[in-house]
Amino acid sequence: MSTDFLELRNISKFYGNIIALTGVTTTVNPGEVTCVLGDNGAGKSTFIKILAGVHQHDEGELVLEGSKVRFAHPREALAAGIATVYQDLAMVPLMSVWRNFFLGQEPKTGVWPFRQIDIDKAKMIAKEEMAKMGIDIRDTEQSVGTLSGGERQSVAIARASYFGARVLILDEPTSALGVKQSGVVLRRIVEARDQGLAVIFITHNPNHAYPVGDRFVILQRGQSLGNWAKDELSQGELTQLMAGGAELEELQHELAGADSNGG
Ligand code: ADP
């Protein structure tokens, strides 16, 4: 009997003849960070889409709390507590932090037909929830557009956690950020983990993944190179596996270009 919260067993996905993902096996547990590493075209988005209910796997099993599942719609994944924070964050830059935090799910006050958004409560919840994640937003009335990239990611993470996420998928949250801002996001990942969330951290950067990760899956051109617990893999090995993939990829592109004269 499995004791893992969420398990991927030999998951594969095909788009027609294209093998987007094959043989992906890993586990995702509360209070842990599962890192999924890979370069462009490795299958990271496909991996996310299967867990987020955007696409369904063609082979293998997805097992949630001991039962096989298949999410036919993003709503089903969300209902199961799997929330995805996409790179574009689905935020409205000109709107305030608290508005972005709730986005249509604001607490209400008053009796119909006089019900209206309870602004004070909404602001208070947004501030409190972000404080729990270690984020100090001076004024939740400020627009999201004035926040740094790391802070924006932080708002999205706090929001997902508040709305009941048990599994939090972070789609390359550090890829567009500098060193300092990446540090902000990595700290959020650790805080989400410490709050008991199961975090899936998608990245191509082994230096970001290793310090926060408990488990590592490396994808390369849709293939899983393996699934390691932290004590089975050193940072050097992780970096080498990623670098090896990247170099090979580059070489293959170069050779393909040379062969077909750039076509
Ligand atoms: P990543 O997110 O790591 O860049 P993807 O999951 O987007 O990788 O892509 C994995 C492979 O599947 C790539 O070869 C890509 O071209 C292919 N692929 C992704 N989505 C589709 C699709 N909708 N139709 C056909 N092929 C796709």
Short mmCIF file of N, CA, C and O in Angstrom, two decimals, residues 2 4-13 21-28 47 50-51 56-71:
data_model
loop_
_atom_site.label_atom_id
_atom_site.label_comp_id
_atom_site.label_asym_id
_atom_site.label_seq_id
_atom_site.Cartn_x
_atom_site.Cartn_y
_atom_site.Cartn_z
N SER A 2 0.55 2.15 -0.86
CA SER A 2 1.34 3.37 -0.94
C SER A 2 0.95 4.35 0.15
O SER A 2 -0.20 4.45 0.53
N ASP A 4 2.20 7.53 -0.15
CA ASP A 4 2.46 8.85 -0.72
C ASP A 4 1.15 9.58 -1.01
O ASP A 4 0.15 8.97 -1.36
N PHE A 5 1.20 10.88 -0.89
CA PHE A 5 0.00 11.70 -1.10
C PHE A 5 -0.39 11.70 -2.58
O PHE A 5 -1.50 11.37 -2.94
N LEU A 6 0.57 12.05 -3.40
CA LEU A 6 0.32 12.06 -4.84
C LEU A 6 1.47 11.31 -5.51
O LEU A 6 2.64 11.54 -5.22
N GLU A 7 1.09 10.39 -6.39
CA GLU A 7 2.10 9.57 -7.06
C GLU A 7 1.92 9.63 -8.56
O GLU A 7 0.78 9.52 -9.05
N LEU A 8 3.01 9.76 -9.28
CA LEU A 8 2.95 9.62 -10.73
C LEU A 8 3.68 8.33 -11.06
O LEU A 8 4.84 8.15 -10.65
N ARG A 9 3.00 7.42 -11.73
CA ARG A 9 3.62 6.14 -12.07
C ARG A 9 3.71 6.00 -13.58
O ARG A 9 2.67 5.87 -14.24
N ASN A 10 4.92 6.14 -14.08
CA ASN A 10 5.14 5.91 -15.51
C ASN A 10 4.22 6.70 -16.42
O ASN A 10 3.66 6.15 -17.38
N ILE A 11 4.07 7.97 -16.13
CA ILE A 11 3.14 8.81 -16.89
C ILE A 11 3.71 9.14 -18.28
O ILE A 11 4.87 9.54 -18.40
N SER A 12 2.88 8.98 -19.30
CA SER A 12 3.28 9.39 -20.65
C SER A 12 2.16 10.19 -21.30
O SER A 12 0.98 10.03 -20.97
N LYS A 13 2.58 11.06 -22.20
CA LYS A 13 1.61 11.88 -22.94
C LYS A 13 2.07 12.03 -24.38
O LYS A 13 3.24 12.34 -24.64
N LEU A 21 5.98 13.42 -23.29
CA LEU A 21 6.43 13.01 -21.96
C LEU A 21 6.36 11.50 -21.90
O LEU A 21 5.37 10.91 -22.35
N THR A 22 7.39 10.89 -21.34
CA THR A 22 7.30 9.44 -21.20
C THR A 22 8.04 8.92 -19.97
O THR A 22 9.11 9.41 -19.62
N GLY A 23 7.39 7.97 -19.31
CA GLY A 23 8.03 7.28 -18.19
C GLY A 23 8.29 8.13 -16.96
O GLY A 23 9.29 7.93 -16.28
N VAL A 24 7.40 9.06 -16.67
CA VAL A 24 7.64 9.93 -15.52
C VAL A 24 7.04 9.33 -14.25
O VAL A 24 5.85 9.08 -14.16
N THR A 25 7.93 9.10 -13.30
CA THR A 25 7.54 8.53 -12.02
C THR A 25 8.08 9.42 -10.92
O THR A 25 9.26 9.78 -10.93
N THR A 26 7.22 9.83 -9.99
CA THR A 26 7.72 10.55 -8.82
C THR A 26 6.63 10.60 -7.76
O THR A 26 5.51 10.13 -7.98
N THR A 27 6.98 11.15 -6.61
CA THR A 27 6.01 11.30 -5.54
C THR A 27 6.00 12.75 -5.05
O THR A 27 6.99 13.46 -5.18
N VAL A 28 4.84 13.12 -4.51
CA VAL A 28 4.65 14.48 -4.04
C VAL A 28 3.97 14.38 -2.68
O VAL A 28 2.92 13.74 -2.56
N PHE A 47 3.96 18.15 -18.18
CA PHE A 47 3.87 17.62 -16.82
C PHE A 47 2.86 18.44 -16.01
O PHE A 47 1.96 17.88 -15.37
N ILE A 50 -0.87 17.98 -17.15
CA ILE A 50 -1.50 16.72 -16.72
C ILE A 50 -1.98 16.84 -15.28
O ILE A 50 -3.11 16.49 -14.95
N LEU A 51 -1.14 17.42 -14.42
CA LEU A 51 -1.54 17.54 -13.01
C LEU A 51 -2.61 18.61 -12.82
O LEU A 51 -3.43 18.53 -11.89
N GLN A 56 -4.86 15.20 -20.34
CA GLN A 56 -4.85 13.94 -19.59
C GLN A 56 -3.70 13.07 -20.07
O GLN A 56 -3.31 13.14 -21.23
N HIS A 57 -3.19 12.25 -19.15
CA HIS A 57 -2.10 11.35 -19.53
C HIS A 57 -2.64 10.21 -20.39
O HIS A 57 -3.80 9.83 -20.27
N ASP A 58 -1.77 9.69 -21.27
CA ASP A 58 -2.18 8.58 -22.14
C ASP A 58 -1.77 7.24 -21.56
O ASP A 58 -2.39 6.22 -21.85
N GLU A 59 -0.69 7.24 -20.79
CA GLU A 59 -0.23 6.00 -20.16
C GLU A 59 0.17 6.29 -18.73
O GLU A 59 0.48 7.42 -18.38
N GLY A 60 0.19 5.24 -17.94
CA GLY A 60 0.62 5.38 -16.55
C GLY A 60 -0.54 5.71 -15.63
O GLY A 60 -1.70 5.73 -16.06
N GLU A 61 -0.18 5.96 -14.39
CA GLU A 61 -1.22 6.22 -13.38
C GLU A 61 -0.88 7.44 -12.55
O GLU A 61 0.27 7.68 -12.19
N LEU A 62 -1.95 8.15 -12.23
CA LEU A 62 -1.86 9.28 -11.32
C LEU A 62 -2.65 8.84 -10.09
O LEU A 62 -3.82 8.52 -10.20
N VAL A 63 -1.99 8.80 -8.96
CA VAL A 63 -2.64 8.25 -7.76
C VAL A 63 -2.66 9.32 -6.67
O VAL A 63 -1.60 9.78 -6.22
N LEU A 64 -3.86 9.71 -6.28
CA LEU A 64 -4.01 10.73 -5.23
C LEU A 64 -4.60 10.06 -4.00
O LEU A 64 -5.69 9.48 -4.07
N GLU A 65 -3.89 10.13 -2.91
CA GLU A 65 -4.31 9.51 -1.66
C GLU A 65 -4.78 8.07 -1.86
O GLU A 65 -5.83 7.67 -1.36
N GLY A 66 -4.01 7.34 -2.64
CA GLY A 66 -4.29 5.92 -2.83
C GLY A 66 -5.29 5.59 -3.92
O GLY A 66 -5.49 4.43 -4.23
N SER A 67 -5.95 6.62 -4.51
CA SER A 67 -6.92 6.33 -5.57
C SER A 67 -6.43 6.88 -6.91
O SER A 67 -5.93 7.99 -6.98
N LYS A 68 -6.65 6.06 -7.94
CA LYS A 68 -6.28 6.53 -9.28
C LYS A 68 -7.16 7.70 -9.67
O LYS A 68 -8.38 7.64 -9.48
N VAL A 69 -6.55 8.75 -10.22
CA VAL A 69 -7.35 9.90 -10.65
C VAL A 69 -6.96 10.29 -12.06
O VAL A 69 -5.91 9.92 -12.58
N ARG A 70 -7.85 11.08 -12.65
CA ARG A 70 -7.63 11.61 -14.00
C ARG A 70 -8.45 12.88 -14.03
O ARG A 70 -9.66 12.85 -13.82
N PHE A 71 -7.80 14.00 -14.20
CA PHE A 71 -8.52 15.27 -14.15
C PHE A 71 -8.97 15.67 -15.54
O PHE A 71 -8.15 15.94 -16.41
#
